[in-house]
PDB file of C-alpha atoms and ligand atoms in Angstrom:
ATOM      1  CA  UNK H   1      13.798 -24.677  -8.127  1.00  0.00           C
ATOM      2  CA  UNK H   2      13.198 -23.778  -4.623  1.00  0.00           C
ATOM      3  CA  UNK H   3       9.372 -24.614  -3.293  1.00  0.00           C
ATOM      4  CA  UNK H   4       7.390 -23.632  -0.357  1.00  0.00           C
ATOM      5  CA  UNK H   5       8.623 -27.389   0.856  1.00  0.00           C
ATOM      6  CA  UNK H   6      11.907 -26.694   1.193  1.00  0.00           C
ATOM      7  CA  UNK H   7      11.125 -24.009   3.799  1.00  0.00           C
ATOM      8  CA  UNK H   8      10.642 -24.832   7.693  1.00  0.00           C
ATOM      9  CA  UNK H   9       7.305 -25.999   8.654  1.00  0.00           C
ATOM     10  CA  UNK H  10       7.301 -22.647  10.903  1.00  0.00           C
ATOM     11  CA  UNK H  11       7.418 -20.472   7.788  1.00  0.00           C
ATOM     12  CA  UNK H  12       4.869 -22.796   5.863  1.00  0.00           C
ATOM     13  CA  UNK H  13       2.510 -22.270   8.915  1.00  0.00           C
ATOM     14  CA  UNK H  14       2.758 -18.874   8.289  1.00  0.00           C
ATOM     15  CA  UNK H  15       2.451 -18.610   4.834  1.00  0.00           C
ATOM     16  CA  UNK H  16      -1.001 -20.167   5.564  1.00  0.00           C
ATOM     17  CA  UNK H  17      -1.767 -17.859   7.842  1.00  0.00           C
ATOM     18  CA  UNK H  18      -0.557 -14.749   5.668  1.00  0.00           C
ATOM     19  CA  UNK H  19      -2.552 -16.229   2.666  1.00  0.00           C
ATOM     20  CA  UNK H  20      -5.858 -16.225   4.339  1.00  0.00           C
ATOM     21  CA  UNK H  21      -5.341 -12.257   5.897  1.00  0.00           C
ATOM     22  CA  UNK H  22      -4.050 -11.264   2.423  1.00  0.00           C
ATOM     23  CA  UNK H  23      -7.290 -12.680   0.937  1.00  0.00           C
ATOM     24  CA  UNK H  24      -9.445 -11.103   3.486  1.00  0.00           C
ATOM     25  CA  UNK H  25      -8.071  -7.891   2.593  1.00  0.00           C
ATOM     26  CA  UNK H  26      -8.142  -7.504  -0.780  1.00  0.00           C
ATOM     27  CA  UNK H  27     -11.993  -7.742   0.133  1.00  0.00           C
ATOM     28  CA  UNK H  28     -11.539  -4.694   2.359  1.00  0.00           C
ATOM     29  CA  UNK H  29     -10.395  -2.931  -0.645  1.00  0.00           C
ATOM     30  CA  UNK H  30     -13.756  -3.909  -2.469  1.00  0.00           C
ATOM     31  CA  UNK H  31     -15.652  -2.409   1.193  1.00  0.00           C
ATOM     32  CA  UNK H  32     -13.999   0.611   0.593  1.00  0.00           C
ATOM     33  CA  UNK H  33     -14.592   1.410  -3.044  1.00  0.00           C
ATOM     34  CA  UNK H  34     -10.849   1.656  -3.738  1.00  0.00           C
ATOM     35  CA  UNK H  35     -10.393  -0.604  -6.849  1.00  0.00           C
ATOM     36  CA  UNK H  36     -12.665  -1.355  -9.977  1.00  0.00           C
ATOM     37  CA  UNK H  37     -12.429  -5.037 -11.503  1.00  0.00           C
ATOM     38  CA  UNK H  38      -8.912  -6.064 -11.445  1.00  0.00           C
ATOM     39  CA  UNK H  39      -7.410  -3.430 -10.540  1.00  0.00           C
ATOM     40  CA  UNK H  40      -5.320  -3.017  -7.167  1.00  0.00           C
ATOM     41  CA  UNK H  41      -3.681  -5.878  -5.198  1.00  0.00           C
ATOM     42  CA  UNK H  42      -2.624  -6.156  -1.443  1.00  0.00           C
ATOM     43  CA  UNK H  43       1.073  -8.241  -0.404  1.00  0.00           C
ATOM     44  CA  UNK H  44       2.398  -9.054   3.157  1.00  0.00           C
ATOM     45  CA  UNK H  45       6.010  -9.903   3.914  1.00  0.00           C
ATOM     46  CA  UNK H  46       6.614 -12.387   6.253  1.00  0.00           C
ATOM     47  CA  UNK H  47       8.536 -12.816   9.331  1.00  0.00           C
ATOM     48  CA  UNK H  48       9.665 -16.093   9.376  1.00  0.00           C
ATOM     49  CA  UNK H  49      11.498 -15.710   6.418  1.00  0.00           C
ATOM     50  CA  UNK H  50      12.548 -13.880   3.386  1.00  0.00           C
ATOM     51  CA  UNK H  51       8.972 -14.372   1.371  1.00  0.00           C
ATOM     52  CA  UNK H  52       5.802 -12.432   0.701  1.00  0.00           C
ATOM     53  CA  UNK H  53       2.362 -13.302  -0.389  1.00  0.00           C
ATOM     54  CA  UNK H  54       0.684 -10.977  -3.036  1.00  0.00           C
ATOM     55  CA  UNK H  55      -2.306 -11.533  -5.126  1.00  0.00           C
ATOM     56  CA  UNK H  56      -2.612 -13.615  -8.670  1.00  0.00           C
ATOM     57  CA  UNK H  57      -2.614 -10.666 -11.563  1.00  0.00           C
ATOM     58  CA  UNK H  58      -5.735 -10.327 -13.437  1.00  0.00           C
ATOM     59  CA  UNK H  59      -8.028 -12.506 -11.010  1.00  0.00           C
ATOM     60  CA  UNK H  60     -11.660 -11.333  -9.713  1.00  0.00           C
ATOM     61  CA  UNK H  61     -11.961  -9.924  -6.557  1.00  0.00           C
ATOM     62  CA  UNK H  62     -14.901 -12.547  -5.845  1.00  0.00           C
ATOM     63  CA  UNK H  63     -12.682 -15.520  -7.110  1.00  0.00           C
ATOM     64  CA  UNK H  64      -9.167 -14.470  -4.557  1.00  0.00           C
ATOM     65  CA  UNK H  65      -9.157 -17.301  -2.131  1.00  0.00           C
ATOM     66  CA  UNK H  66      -6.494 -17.824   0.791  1.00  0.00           C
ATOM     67  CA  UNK H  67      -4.890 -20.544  -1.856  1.00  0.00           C
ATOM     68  CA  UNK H  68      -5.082 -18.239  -4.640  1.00  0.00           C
ATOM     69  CA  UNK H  69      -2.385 -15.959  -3.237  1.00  0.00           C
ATOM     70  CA  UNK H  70       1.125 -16.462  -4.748  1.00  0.00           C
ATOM     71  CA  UNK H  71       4.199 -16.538  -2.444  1.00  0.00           C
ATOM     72  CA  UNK H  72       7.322 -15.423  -3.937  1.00  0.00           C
ATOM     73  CA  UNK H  73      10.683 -14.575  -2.636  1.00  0.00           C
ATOM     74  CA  UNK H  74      12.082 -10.442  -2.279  1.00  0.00           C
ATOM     75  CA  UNK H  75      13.169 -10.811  -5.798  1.00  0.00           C
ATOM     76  CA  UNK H  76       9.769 -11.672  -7.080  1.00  0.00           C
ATOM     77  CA  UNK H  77      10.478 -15.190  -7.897  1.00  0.00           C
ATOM     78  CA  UNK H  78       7.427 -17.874  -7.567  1.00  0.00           C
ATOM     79  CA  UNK H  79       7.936 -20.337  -4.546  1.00  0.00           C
ATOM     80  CA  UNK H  80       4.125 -21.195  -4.334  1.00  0.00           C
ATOM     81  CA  UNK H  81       1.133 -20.768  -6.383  1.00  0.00           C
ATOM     82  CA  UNK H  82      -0.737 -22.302  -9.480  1.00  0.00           C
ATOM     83  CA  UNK H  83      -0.956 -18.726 -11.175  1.00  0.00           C
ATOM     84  CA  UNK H  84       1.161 -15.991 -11.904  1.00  0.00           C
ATOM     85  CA  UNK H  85       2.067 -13.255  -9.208  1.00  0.00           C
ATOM     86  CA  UNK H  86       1.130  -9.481  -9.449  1.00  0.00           C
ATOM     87  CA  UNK H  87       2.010  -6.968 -12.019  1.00  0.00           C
ATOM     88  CA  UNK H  88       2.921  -5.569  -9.077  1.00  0.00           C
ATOM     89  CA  UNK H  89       4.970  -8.050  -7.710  1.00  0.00           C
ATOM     90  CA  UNK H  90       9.077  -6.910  -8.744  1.00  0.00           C
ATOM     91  CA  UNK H  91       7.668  -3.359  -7.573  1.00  0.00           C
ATOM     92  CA  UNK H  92       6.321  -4.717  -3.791  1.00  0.00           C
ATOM     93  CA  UNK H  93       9.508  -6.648  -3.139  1.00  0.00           C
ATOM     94  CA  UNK H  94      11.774  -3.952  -4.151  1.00  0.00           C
ATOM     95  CA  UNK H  95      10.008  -1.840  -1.310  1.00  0.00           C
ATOM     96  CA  UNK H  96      10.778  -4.859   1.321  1.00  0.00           C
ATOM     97  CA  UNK H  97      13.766  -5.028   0.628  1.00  0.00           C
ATOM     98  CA  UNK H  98      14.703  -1.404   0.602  1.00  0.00           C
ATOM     99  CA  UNK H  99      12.548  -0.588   3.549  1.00  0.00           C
ATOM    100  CA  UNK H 100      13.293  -3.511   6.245  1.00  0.00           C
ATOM    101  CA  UNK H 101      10.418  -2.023   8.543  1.00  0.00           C
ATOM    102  CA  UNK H 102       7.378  -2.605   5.641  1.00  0.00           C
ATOM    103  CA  UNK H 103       5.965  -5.476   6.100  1.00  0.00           C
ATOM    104  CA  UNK H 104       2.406  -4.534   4.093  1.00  0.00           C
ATOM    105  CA  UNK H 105       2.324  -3.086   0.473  1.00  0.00           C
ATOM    106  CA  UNK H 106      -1.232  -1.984  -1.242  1.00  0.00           C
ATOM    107  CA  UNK H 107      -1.855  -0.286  -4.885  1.00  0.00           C
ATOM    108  CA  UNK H 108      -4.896   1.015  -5.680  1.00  0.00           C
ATOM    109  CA  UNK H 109      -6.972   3.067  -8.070  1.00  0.00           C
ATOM    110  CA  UNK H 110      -9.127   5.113  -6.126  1.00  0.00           C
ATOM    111  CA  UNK H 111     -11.043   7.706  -7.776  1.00  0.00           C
ATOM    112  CA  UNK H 112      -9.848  11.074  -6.037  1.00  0.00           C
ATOM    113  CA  UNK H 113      -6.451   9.781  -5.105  1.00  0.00           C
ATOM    114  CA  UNK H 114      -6.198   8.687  -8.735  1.00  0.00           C
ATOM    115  CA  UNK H 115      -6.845  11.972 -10.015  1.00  0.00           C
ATOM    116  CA  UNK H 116      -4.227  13.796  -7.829  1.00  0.00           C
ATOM    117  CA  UNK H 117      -1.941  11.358  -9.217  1.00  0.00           C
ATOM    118  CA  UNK H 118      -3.266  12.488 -12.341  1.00  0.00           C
ATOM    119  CA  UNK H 119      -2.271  16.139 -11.571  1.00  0.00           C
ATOM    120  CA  UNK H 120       1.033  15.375 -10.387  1.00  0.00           C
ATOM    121  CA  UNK H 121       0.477  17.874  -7.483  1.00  0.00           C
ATOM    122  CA  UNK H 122       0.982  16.694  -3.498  1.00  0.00           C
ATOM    123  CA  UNK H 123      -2.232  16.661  -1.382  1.00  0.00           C
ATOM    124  CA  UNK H 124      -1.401  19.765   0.585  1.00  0.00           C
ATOM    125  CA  UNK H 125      -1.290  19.417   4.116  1.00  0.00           C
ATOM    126  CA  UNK H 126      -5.236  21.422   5.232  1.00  0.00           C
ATOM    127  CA  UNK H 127      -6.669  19.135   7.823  1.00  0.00           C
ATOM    128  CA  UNK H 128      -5.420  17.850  10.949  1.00  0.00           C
ATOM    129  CA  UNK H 129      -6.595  14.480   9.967  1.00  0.00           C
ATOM    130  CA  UNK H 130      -3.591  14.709   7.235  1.00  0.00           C
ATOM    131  CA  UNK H 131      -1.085  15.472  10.065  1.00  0.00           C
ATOM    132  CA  UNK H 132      -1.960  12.907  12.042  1.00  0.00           C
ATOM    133  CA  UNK H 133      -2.161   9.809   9.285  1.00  0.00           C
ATOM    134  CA  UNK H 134       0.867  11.460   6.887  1.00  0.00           C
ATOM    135  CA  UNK H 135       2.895  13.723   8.929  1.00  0.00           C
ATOM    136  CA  UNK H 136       2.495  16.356   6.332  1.00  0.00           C
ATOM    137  CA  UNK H 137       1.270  16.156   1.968  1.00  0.00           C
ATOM    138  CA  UNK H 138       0.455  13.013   0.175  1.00  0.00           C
ATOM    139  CA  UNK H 139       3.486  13.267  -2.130  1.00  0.00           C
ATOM    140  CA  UNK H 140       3.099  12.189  -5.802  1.00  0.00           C
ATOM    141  CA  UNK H 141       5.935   9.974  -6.773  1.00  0.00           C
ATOM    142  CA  UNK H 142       7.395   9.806 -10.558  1.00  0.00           C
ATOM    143  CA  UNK H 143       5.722   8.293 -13.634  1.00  0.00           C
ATOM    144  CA  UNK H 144       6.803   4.504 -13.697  1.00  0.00           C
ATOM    145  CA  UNK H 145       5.656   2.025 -16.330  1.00  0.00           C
ATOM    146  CA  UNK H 146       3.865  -0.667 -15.087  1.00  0.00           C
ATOM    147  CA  UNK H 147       5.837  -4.516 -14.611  1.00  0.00           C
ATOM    148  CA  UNK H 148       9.217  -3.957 -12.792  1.00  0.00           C
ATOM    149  CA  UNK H 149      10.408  -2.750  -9.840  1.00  0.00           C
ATOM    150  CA  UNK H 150      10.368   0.736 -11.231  1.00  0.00           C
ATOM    151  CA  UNK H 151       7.275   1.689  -9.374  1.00  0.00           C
ATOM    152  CA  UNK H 152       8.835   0.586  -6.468  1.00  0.00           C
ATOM    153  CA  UNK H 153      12.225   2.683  -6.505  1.00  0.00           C
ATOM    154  CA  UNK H 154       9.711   5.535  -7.472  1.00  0.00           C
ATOM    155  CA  UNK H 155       7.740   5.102  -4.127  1.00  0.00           C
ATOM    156  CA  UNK H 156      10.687   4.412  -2.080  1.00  0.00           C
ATOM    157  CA  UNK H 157      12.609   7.556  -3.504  1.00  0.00           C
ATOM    158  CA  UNK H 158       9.547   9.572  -2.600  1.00  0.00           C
ATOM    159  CA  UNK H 159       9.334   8.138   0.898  1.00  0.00           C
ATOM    160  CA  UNK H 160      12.760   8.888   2.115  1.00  0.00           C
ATOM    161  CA  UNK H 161      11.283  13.150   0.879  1.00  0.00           C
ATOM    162  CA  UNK H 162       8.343  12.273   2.813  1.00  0.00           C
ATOM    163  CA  UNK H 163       9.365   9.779   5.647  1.00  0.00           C
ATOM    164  CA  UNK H 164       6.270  10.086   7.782  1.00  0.00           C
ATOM    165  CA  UNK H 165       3.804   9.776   4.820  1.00  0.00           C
ATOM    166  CA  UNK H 166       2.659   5.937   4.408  1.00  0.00           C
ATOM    167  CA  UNK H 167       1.166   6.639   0.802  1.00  0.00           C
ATOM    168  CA  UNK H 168       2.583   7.828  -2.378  1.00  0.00           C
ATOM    169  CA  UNK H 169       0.597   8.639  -5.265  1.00  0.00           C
ATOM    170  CA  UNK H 170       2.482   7.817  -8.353  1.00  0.00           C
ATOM    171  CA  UNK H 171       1.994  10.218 -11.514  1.00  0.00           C
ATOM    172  CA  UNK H 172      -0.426   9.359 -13.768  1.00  0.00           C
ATOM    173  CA  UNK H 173      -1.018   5.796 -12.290  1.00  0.00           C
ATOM    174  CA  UNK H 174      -2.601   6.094  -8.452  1.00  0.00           C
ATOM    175  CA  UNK H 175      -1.700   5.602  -4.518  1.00  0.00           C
ATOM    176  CA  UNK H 176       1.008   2.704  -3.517  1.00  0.00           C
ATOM    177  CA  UNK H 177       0.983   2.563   0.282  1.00  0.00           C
ATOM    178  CA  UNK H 178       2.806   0.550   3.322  1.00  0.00           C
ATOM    179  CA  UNK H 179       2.331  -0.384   6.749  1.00  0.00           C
ATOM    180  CA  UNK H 180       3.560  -2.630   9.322  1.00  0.00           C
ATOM    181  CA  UNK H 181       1.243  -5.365   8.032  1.00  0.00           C
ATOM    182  CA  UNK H 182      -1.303  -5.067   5.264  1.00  0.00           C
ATOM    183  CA  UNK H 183      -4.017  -4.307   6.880  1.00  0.00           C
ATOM    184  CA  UNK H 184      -1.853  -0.957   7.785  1.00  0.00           C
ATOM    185  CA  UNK H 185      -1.253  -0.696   4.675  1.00  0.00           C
ATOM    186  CA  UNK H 186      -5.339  -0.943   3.171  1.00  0.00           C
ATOM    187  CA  UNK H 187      -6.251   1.245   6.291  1.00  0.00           C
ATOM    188  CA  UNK H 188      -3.723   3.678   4.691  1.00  0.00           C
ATOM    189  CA  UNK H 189      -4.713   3.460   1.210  1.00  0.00           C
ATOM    190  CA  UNK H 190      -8.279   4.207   2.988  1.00  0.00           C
ATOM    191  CA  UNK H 191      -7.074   7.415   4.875  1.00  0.00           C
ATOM    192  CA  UNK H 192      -5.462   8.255   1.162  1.00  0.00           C
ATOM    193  CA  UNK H 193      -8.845   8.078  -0.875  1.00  0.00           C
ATOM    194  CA  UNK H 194     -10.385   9.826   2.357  1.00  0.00           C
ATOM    195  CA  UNK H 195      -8.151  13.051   2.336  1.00  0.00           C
ATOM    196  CA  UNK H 196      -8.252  13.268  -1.629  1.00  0.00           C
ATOM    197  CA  UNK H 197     -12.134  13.202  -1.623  1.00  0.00           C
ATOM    198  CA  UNK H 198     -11.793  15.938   1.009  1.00  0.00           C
ATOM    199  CA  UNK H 199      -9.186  17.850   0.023  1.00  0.00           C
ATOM    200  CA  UNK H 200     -10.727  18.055  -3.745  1.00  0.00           C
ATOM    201  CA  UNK H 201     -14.075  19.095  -1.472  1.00  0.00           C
ATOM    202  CA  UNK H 202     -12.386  22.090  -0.429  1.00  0.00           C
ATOM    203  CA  UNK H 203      -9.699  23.376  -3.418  1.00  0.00           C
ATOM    204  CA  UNK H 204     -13.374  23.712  -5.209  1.00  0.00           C
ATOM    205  CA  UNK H 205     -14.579  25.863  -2.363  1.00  0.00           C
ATOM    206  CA  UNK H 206     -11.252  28.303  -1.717  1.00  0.00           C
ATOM    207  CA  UNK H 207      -7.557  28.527  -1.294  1.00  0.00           C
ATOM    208  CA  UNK H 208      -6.417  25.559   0.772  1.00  0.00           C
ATOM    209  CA  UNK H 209      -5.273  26.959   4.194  1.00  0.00           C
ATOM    210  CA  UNK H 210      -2.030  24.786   4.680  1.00  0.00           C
ATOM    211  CA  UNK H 211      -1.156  23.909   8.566  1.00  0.00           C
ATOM    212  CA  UNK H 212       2.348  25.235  10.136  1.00  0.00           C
ATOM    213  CA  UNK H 213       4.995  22.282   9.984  1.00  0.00           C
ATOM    214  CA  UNK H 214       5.471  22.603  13.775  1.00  0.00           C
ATOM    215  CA  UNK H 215       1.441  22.097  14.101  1.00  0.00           C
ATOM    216  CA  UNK H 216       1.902  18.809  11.746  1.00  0.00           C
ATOM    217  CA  UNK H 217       4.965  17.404  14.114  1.00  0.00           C
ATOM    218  CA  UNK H 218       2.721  17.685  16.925  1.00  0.00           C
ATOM    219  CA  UNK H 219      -0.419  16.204  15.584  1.00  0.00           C
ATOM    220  CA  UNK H 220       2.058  13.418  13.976  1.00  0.00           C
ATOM    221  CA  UNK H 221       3.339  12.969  16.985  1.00  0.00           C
ATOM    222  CA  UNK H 222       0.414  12.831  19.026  1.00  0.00           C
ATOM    223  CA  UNK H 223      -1.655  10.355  16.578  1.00  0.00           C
ATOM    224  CA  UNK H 224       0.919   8.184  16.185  1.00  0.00           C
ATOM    225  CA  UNK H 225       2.276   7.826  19.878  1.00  0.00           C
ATOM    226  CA  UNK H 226      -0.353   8.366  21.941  1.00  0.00           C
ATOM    227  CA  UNK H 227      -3.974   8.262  20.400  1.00  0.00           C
ATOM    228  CA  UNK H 228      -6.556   5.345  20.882  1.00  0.00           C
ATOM    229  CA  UNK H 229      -6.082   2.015  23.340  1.00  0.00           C
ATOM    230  CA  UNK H 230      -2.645   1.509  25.101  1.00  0.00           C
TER     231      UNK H 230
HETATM  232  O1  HMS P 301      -2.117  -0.600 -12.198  1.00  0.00           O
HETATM  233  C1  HMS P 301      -1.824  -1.764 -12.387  1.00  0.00           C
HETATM  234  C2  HMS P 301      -0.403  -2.240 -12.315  1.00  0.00           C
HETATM  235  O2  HMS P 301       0.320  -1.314 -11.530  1.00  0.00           O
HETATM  236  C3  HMS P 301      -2.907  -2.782 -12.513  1.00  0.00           C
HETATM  237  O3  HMS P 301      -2.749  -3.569 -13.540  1.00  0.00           O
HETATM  238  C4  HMS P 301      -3.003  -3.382 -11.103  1.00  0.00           C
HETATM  239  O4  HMS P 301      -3.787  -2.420 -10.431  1.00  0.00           O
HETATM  240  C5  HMS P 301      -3.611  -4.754 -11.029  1.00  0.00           C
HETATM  241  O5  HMS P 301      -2.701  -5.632 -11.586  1.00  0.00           O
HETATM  242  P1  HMS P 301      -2.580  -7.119 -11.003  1.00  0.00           P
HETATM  243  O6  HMS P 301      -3.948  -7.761 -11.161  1.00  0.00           O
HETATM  244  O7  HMS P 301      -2.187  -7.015  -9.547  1.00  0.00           O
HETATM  245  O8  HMS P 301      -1.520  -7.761 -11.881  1.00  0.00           O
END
């Protein structure tokens, strides 16, 4: 059985390294009010090698420690960790290894994204704040039971519909999202809960006034390319 030992001690450096941002940010998802209990869990790929680091299944939020993150290989496979990976975990590494430039999976249960998912309807497209961070709807992906990589071809499928959206909020279960890194990925599993709660706001106040595609290409383009510090 392959170990974290038998890797480089460039990759084990960063496996350290991973553990302790992974940890931090399943805390981030506490800050934000996006998970209850258990629920949710945050993974990074790595770049050294062909590994991630996702969280132990079932564990506290106030018990997740650097150490207590599980490293496993892109077919889910344990190569470090004293407890078992993720529920999650066959689901997250089907995404890395069907989309190469992902290198941050979160799930959570937020409360208004949750019950979108619940509708099966897409977050329609009303605010400019929804064409800069998705490019267009949050799409709601299939219903997937919960332990393989089902969930995973589910969000991928969706994303090549929806290739500028970094969230998917699968039927009946709640938001999967990606990033560059994990913390891309929690800040867009933020932006998710953010839109829902607004978007909920305002389908109990009117129709929703959807924004022209062109008008979402150019605030896509815009927030993505040229907004903040450069
Ligand atoms: O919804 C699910 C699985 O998708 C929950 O069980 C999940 O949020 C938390 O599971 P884990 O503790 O990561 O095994």
């Amino acid at each position: 059985m392959v170990t974290l030992q038998d890797y480089p001690a460039q990759v084990r450096a960063e496996v350290q390294q991973v553990r302790e941002q992974v940890a931090t940010l399943h805390q981030q998802l506490i800050t934000w009010n996006l998970v209850v209990w258990t629920a949710g869990n945050v993974s990074q790929r790595l770049r050294t090698a062909d590994l991630m680091v996702i969280k132990p299944s079932g564990v506290r939020y106030e018990f997740l420690t650097p150490q207590s993150m599980v490293v496993t290989d892109l077919e889910g496979n344990v190569i470090d960790g004293a407890e078992s990976p993720s529920s999650d975990t066959a689901s997250h590494a089907y995404i890395y290894r069907h989309m190469p430039e992902v290198y941050g999976v979160v799930h959570t249960h937020s409360t208004y994204a949750t019950a979108w998912a619940a509708t099966g309807k897409n977050i329609p497209c009303g605010l400019t704040m929804m064409g800069d961070e998705f490019g267009g709807p949050v799409p709601v992906g299939p219903f997937r039971l919960i332990g393989s990589e089902e969930i995973g071809k589910g969000v991928v499928e969706t994303l090549e519909q929806y290739p500028h959206s970094p969230a998917v909020l699968m039927q009946n279960h709640g938001p999967f999202t990606i990033g560059k890194d994990a913390e891309s990925a929690v800040k867009a599993a933020a932006m998710t809960e953010e839109v829902a709660h607004t978007m909920w706001v305002a389908a109990q106040l009117g129709d929703i006034i959807e924004i022209d595609p062109a008008d979402i290409a150019k605030l896509n383009e815009r927030y993505q390319n040229v907004y903040g510090q450069h």
